[in-house]
mmCIF file with all atom_site columns, C-alpha atoms in Angstrom:
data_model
loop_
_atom_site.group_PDB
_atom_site.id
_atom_site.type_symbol
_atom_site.label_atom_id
_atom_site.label_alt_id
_atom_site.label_comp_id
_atom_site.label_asym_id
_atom_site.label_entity_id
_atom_site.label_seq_id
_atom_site.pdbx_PDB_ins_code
_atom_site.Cartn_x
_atom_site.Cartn_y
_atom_site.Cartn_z
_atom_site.occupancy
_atom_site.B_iso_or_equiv
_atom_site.pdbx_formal_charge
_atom_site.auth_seq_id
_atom_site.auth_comp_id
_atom_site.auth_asym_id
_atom_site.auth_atom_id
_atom_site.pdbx_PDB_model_num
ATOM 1  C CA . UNK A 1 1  ? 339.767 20.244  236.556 1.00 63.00 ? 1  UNK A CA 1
ATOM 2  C CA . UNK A 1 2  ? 342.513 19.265  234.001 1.00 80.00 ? 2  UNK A CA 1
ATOM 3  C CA . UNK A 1 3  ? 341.759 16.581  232.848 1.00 91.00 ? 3  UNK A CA 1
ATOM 4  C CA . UNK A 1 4  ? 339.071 13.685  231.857 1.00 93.00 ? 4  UNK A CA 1
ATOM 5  C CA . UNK A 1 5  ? 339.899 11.595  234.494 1.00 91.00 ? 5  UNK A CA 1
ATOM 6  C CA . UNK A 1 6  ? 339.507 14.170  237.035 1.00 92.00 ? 6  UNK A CA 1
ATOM 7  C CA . UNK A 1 7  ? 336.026 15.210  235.510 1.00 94.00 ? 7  UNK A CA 1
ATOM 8  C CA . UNK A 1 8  ? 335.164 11.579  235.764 1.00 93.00 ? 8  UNK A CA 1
ATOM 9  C CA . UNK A 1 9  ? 335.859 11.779  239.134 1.00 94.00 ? 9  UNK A CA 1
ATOM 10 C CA . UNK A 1 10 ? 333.680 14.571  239.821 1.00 95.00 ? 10 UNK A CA 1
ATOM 11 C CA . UNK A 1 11 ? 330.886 13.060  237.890 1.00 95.00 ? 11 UNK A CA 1
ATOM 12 C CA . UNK A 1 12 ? 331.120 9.815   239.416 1.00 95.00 ? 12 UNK A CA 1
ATOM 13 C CA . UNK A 1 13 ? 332.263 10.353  242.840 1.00 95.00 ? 13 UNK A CA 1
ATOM 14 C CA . UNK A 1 14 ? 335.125 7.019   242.634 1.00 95.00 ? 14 UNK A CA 1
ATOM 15 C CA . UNK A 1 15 ? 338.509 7.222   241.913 1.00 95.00 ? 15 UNK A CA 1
ATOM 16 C CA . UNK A 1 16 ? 339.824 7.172   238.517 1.00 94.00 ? 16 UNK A CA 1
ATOM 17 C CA . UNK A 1 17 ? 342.166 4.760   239.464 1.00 94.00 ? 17 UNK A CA 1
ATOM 18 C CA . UNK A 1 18 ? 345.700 3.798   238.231 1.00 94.00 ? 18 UNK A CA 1
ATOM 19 C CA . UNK A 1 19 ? 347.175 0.614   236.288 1.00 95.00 ? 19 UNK A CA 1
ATOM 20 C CA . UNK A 1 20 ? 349.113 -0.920  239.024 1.00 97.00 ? 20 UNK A CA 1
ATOM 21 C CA . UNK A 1 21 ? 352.393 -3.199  238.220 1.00 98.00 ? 21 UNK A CA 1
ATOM 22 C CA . UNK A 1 22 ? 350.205 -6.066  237.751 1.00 97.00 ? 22 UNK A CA 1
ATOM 23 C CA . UNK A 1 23 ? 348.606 -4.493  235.007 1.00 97.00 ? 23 UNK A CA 1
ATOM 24 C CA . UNK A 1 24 ? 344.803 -4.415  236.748 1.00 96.00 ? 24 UNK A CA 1
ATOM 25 C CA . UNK A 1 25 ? 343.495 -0.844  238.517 1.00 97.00 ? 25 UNK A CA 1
ATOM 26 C CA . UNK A 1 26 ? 342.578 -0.568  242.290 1.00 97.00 ? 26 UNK A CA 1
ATOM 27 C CA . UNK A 1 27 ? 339.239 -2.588  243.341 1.00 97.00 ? 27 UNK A CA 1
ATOM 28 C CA . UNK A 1 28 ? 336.356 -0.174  243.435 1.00 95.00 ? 28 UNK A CA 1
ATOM 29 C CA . UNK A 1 29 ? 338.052 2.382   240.993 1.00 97.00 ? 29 UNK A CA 1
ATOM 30 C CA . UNK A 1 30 ? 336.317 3.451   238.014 1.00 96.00 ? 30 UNK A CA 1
ATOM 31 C CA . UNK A 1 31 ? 338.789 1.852   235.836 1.00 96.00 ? 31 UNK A CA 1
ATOM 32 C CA . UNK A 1 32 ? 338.476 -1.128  237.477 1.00 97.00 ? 32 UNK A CA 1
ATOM 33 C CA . UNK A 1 33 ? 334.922 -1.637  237.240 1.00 97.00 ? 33 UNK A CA 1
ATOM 34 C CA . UNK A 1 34 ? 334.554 -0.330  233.500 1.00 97.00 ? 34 UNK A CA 1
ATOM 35 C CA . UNK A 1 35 ? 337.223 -2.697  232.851 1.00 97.00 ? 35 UNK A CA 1
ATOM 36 C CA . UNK A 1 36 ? 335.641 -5.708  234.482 1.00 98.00 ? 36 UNK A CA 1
ATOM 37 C CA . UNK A 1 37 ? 332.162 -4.483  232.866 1.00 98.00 ? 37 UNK A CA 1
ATOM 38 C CA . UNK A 1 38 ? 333.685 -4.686  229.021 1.00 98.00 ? 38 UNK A CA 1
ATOM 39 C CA . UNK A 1 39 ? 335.084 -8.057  230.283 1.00 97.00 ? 39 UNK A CA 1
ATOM 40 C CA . UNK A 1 40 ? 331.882 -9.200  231.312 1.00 97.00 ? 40 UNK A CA 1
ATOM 41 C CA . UNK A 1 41 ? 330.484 -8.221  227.639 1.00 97.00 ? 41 UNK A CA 1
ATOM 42 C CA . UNK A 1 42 ? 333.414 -10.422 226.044 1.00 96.00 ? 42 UNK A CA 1
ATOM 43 C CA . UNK A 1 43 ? 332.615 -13.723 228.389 1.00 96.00 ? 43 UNK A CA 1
ATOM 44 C CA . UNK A 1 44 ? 328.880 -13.028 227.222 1.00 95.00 ? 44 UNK A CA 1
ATOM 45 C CA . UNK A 1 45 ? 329.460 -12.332 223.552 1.00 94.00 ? 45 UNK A CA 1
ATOM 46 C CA . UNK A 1 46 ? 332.314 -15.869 223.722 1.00 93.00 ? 46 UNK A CA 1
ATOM 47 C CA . UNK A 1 47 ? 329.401 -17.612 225.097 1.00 92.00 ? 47 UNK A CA 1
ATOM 48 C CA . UNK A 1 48 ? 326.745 -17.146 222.409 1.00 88.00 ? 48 UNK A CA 1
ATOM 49 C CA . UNK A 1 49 ? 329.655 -18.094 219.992 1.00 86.00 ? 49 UNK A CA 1
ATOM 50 C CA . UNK A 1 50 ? 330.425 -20.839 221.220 1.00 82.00 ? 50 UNK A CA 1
ATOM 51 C CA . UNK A 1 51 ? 326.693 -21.671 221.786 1.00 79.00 ? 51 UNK A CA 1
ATOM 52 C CA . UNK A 1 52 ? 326.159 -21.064 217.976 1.00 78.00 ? 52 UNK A CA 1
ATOM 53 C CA . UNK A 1 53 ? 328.803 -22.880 216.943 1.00 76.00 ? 53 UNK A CA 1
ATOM 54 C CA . UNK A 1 54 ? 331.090 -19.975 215.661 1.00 63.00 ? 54 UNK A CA 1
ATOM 55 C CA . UNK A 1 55 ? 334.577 -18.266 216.324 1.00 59.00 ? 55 UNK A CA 1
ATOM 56 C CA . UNK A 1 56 ? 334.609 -17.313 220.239 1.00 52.00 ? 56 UNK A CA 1
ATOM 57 C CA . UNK A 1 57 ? 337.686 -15.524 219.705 1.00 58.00 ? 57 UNK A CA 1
#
């Protein structure tokens, strides 16, 4: 190993993954799904902002 991503990828068994031209990683790559998992967390948190009345930025 020589790096994080390739302990990761030990650990975990998935592909790292690479940002693609688009700017999103490969579907089923770790990247990709810790990604969509934070983005998740920010649709939730908007949500209850916008639910209370506050700032959803």
């Amino acid at each position: 190993m020589t790096s994080v991503t390739d302990g990761l990828t030990v650990l975990t068994g998935l592909e790292a993954g690479v940002r693609g031209a688009d700017g999103t990683y490969p579907e089923g790559s770790l990247n990709r799904r810790v990604e969509d998992r934070l983005q998740a967390f920010a649709d939730i948190r908007k949500s209850f902002a916008k639910e209370a009345g506050g700032d959803a930025q």
